[in-house]
Coordinates of C-alpha atoms in Angstrom, one line a residue:
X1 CA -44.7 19.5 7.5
X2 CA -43.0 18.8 10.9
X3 CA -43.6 15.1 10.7
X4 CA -42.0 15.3 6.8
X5 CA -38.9 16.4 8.3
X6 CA -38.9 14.0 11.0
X7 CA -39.1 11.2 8.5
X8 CA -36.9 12.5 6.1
X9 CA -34.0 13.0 9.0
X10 CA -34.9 9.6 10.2
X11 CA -34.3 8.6 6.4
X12 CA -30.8 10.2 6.7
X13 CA -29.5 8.8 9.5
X14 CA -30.6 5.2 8.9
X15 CA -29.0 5.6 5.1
X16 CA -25.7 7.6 7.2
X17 CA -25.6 4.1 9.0
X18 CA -25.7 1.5 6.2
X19 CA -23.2 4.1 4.5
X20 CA -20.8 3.3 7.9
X21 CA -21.5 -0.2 8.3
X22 CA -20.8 -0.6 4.5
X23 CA -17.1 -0.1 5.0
X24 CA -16.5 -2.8 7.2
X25 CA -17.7 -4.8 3.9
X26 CA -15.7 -3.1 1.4
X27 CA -12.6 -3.5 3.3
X28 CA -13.4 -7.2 3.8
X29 CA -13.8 -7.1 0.2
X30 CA -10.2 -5.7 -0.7
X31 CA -8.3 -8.8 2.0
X32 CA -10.4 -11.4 -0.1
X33 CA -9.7 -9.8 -3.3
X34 CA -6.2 -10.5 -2.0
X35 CA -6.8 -13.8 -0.3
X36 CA -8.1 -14.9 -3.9
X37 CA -5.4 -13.5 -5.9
X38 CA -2.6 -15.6 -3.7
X39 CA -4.9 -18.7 -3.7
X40 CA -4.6 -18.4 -8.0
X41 CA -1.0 -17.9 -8.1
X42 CA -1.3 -21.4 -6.2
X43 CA -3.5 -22.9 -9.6
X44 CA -1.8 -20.9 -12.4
X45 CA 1.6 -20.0 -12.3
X46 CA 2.5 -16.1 -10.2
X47 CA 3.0 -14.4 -13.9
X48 CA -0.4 -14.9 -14.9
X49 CA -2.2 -14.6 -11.4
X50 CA -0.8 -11.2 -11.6
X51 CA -2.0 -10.7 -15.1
X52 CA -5.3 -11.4 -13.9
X53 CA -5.8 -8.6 -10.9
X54 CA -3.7 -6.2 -11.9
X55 CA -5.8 -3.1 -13.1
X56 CA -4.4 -1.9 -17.0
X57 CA -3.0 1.2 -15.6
X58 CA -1.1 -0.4 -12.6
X59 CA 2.7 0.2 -11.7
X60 CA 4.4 -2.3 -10.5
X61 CA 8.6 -1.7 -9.3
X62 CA 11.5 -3.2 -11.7
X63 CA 13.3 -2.1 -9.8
X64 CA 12.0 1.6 -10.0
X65 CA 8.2 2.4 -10.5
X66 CA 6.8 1.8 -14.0
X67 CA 3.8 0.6 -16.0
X68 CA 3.0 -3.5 -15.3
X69 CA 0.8 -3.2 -18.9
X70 CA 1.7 -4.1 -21.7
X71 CA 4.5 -6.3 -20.5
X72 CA 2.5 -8.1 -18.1
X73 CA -0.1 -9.0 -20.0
X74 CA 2.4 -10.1 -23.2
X75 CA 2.8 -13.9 -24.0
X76 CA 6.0 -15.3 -21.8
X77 CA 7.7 -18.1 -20.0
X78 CA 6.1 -18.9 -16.7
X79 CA 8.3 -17.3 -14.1
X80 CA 10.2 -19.9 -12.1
X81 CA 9.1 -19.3 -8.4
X82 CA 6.1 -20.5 -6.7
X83 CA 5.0 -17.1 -4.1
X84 CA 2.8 -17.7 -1.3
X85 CA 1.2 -15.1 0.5
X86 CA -1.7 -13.3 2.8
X87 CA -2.6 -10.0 4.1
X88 CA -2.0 -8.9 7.7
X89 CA -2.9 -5.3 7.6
X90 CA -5.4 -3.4 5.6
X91 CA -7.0 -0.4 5.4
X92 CA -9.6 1.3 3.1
X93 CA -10.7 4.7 2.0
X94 CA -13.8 6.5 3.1
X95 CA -15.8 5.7 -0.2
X96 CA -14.9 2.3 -0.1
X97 CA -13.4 2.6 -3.4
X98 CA -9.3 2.1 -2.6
X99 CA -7.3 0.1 0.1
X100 CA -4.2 -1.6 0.7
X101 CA -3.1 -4.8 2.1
X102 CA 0.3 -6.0 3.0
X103 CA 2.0 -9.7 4.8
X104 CA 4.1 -11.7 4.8
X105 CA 5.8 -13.4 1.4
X106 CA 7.7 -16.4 0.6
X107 CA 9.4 -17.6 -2.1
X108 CA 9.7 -21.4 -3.6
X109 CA 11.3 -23.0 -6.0
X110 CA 8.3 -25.2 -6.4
X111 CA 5.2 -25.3 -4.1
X112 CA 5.7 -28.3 -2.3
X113 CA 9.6 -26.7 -1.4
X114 CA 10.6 -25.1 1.4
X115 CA 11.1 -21.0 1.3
X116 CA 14.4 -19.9 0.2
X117 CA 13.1 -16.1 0.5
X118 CA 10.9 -14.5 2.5
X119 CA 9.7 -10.7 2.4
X120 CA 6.7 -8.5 2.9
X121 CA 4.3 -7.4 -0.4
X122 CA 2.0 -4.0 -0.4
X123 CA -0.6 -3.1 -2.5
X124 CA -2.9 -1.0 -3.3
X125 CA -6.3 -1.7 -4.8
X126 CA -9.1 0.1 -6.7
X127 CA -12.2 -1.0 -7.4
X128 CA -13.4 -1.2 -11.1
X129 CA -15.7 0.1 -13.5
X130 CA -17.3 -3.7 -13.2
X131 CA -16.9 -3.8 -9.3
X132 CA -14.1 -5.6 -9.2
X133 CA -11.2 -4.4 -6.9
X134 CA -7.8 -5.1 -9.0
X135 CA -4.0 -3.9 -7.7
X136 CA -3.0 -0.1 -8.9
X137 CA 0.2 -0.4 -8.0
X138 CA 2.0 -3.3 -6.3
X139 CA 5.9 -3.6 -4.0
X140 CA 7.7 -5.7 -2.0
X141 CA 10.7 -6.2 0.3
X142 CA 13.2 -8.9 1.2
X143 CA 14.2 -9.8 4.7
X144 CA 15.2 -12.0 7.0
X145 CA 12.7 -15.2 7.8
X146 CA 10.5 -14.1 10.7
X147 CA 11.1 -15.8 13.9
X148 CA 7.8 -16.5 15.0
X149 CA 4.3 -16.7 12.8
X150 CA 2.6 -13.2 11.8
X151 CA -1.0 -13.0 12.4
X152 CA -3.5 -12.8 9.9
X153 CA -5.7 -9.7 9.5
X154 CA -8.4 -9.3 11.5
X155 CA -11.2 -7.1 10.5
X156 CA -11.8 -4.0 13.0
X157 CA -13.7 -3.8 16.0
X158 CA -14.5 -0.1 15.0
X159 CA -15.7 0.6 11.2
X160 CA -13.8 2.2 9.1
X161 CA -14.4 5.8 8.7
X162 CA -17.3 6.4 5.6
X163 CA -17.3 9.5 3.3
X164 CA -19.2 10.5 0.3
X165 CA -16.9 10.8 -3.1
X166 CA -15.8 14.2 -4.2
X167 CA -16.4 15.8 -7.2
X168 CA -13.6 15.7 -9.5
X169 CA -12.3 19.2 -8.9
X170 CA -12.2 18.1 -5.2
X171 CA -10.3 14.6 -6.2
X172 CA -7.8 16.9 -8.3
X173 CA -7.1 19.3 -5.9
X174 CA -6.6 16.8 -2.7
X175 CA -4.0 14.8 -5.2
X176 CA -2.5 17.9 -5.8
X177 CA -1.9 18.5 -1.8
X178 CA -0.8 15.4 -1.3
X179 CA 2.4 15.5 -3.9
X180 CA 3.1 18.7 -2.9
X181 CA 3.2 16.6 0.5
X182 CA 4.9 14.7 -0.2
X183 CA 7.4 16.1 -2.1
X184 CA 8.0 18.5 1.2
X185 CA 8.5 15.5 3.0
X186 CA 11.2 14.4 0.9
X187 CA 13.0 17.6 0.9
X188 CA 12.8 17.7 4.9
X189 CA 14.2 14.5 5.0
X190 CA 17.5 15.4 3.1
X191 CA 18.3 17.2 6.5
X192 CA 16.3 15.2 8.9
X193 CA 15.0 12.1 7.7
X194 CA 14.1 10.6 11.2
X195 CA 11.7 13.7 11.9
X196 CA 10.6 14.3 8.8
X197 CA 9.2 11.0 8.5
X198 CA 8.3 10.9 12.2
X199 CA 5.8 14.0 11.8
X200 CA 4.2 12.5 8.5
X201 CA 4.5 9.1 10.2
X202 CA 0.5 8.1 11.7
X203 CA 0.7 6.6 15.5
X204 CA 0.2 3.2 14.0
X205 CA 2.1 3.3 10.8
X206 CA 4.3 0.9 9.5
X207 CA 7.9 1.4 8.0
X208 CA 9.2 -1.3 5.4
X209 CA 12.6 -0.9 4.5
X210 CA 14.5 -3.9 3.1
X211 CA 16.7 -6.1 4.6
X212 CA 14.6 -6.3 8.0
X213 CA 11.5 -6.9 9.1
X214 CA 8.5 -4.3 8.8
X215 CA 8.4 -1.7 11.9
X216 CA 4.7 -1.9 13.0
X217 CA 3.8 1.8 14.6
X218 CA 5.4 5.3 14.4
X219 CA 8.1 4.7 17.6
X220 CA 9.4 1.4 16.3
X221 CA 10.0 3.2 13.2
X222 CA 11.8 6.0 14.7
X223 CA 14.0 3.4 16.7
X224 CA 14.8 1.6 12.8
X225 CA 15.6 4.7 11.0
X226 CA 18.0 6.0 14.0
X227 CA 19.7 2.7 13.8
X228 CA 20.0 2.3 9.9
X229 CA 21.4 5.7 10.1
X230 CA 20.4 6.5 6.9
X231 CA 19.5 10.2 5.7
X232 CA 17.1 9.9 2.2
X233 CA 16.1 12.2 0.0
X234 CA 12.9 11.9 -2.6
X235 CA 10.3 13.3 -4.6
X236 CA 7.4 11.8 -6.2
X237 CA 7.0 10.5 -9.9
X238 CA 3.0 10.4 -9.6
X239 CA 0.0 9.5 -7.1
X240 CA -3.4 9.0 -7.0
X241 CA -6.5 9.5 -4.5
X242 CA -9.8 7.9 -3.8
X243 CA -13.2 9.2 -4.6
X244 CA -13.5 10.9 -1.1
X245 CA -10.0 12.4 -1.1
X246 CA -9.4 10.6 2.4
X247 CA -7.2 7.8 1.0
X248 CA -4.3 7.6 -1.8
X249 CA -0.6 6.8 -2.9
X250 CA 2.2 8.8 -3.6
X251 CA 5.2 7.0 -5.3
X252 CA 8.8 7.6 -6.9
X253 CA 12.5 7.4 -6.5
X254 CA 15.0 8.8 -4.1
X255 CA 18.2 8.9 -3.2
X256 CA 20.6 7.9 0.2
X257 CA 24.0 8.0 2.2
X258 CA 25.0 6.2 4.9
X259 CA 27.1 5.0 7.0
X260 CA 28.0 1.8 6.1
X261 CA 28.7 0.5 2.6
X262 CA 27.4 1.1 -0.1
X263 CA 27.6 4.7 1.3
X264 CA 25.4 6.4 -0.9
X265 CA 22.9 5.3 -3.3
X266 CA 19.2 5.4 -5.0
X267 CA 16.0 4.0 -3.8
X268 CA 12.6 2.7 -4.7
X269 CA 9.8 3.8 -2.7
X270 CA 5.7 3.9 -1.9
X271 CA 3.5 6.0 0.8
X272 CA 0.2 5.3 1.1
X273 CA -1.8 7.9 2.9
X274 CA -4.8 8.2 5.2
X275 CA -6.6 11.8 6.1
X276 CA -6.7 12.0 9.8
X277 CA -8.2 14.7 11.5
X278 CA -8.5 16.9 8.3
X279 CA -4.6 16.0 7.9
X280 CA -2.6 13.6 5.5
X281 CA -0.7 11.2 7.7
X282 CA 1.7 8.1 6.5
X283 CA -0.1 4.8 6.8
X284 CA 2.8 3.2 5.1
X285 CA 6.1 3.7 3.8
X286 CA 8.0 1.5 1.9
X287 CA 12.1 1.8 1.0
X288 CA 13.5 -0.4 -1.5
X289 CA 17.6 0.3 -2.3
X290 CA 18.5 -0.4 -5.4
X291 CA 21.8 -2.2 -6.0
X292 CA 24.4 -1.2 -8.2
X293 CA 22.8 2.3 -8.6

């Protein structure tokens, strides 16, 4: 009996390992689902590359979160701009089932052009029924063209952390946290929008906000939002976790002042969200103004 539960512990740790080891895979997976989906919008024109990996219940911003189906997938003109891009930072959840990507964009008139836009894109993907990972909800910024080149991503020397998927109850409850989260977030921010996205921030969590480029890690994001001097305010429209409640996206619209014109506003936004420790923390946050609002 003794040697039975030697095995069968043996047994659990070896299948504990491949379960570990499997998520450096899985994120590898999500970058080339990525990699793949750029390279297509290089053979088919952007419109119908995003046709193809966008998942039917995706949201994509226009310039405020909404459905990308049916209107996506609709007969239309080709869109007149050739994008290129790549992912330089990923992440994925526990289960392997959701992760995000983001990089560097630019924007052509024609391939063999040279960029008259450039900006950062972040997305999240899911993987499918079938297996395929496909984008759930998809944003982007406009900025400035970088001064120097921005590396690729480079899978982790650690691997990611693995967890088994929740039941559904579990899944429900963990989105409902992380709204209420959110939301609490948002209302902190109204008064105090550099600490209140400061606490929620993670150590190495990026800020996108357009009109500059991304701030890479909690204290260069503190040093942007001091300087923008802008106080937010927001709450979220909807969200969504991974199977192992570790992972997941909150998004919706807000509202700002400021100092300089246009003094106050509304704004797009996404925050994708990582459980560290037990605790949500903000793996990404991304502010889009929206003109003339």
């Amino acid at each position: 009996m003794k040697t039975h539960r030697i095995i069968a512990g043996l047994a659990m740790i070896a299948a504990g390992a491949t379960h570990a080891a499997d998520r450096h895979a899985d994120l590898a997976a999500v970058v080339q689902a990525e990699r793949d989906f750029a390279a297509r919008a290089q053979v088919v024109n952007a419109r119908q590359a995003f046709a193809e990996n966008f998942a039917p219940d995706s949201i994509v911003y226009g310039p405020f979160p909404a459905p990308a189906f049916p209107a996506l997938g609709e007969p239309a003109a080709d869109w007149p701009v050739n994008i290129q891009w790549r992912p330089a930072a990923a992440a994925i959840s526990g289960a392997g089932d959701m992760g995000y990507t983001t990089g560097p964009a630019e924007f052509r008139k024609t391939s063999a052009d040279p960029p008259h836009r450039y900006g950062h894109y972040t997305s999240v993907w899911e993987r499918q029924p079938d297996g395929r990972y496909e984008v759930v909800i998809d944003v982007g910024i406009d900025h400035p063209g970088p001064v120097s080149s921005i590396p690729d991503w480079t899978p982790p020397v650690a691997p990611p952390h693995a967890a088994p998927a929740e039941d559904e109850r579990a899944r429900g409850a963990a989105r409902q946290d992380l709204l209420a989260l959110d939301a609490a977030v948002g209302e902190a921010a109204a008064t105090d929008t550099v600490g209140a996205i400061s606490r929620a921030l993670a150590e190495d969590g990026r800020y996108h906000q357009a009109g500059a480029l991304p701030s890479l890690g909690r204290s260069a994001a503190v040093e942007r939002l001091q300087a923008s001097r802008m106080t937010q305010r927001w709450a979220p429209a909807g969200g969504k976790v991974a199977q192992s409640a570790d992972f997941g996206f909150t998004y919706g619209k807000g509202s700002y002042t400021q100092a300089e014109a246009p003094a106050e506003g509304e704004f797009a936004y996404l925050n994708i969200w990582q459980k560290r420790d037990g605790a949500w923390k903000l793996l990404v946050r991304v502010v889009n103004p929206v003109a003339g609002r």
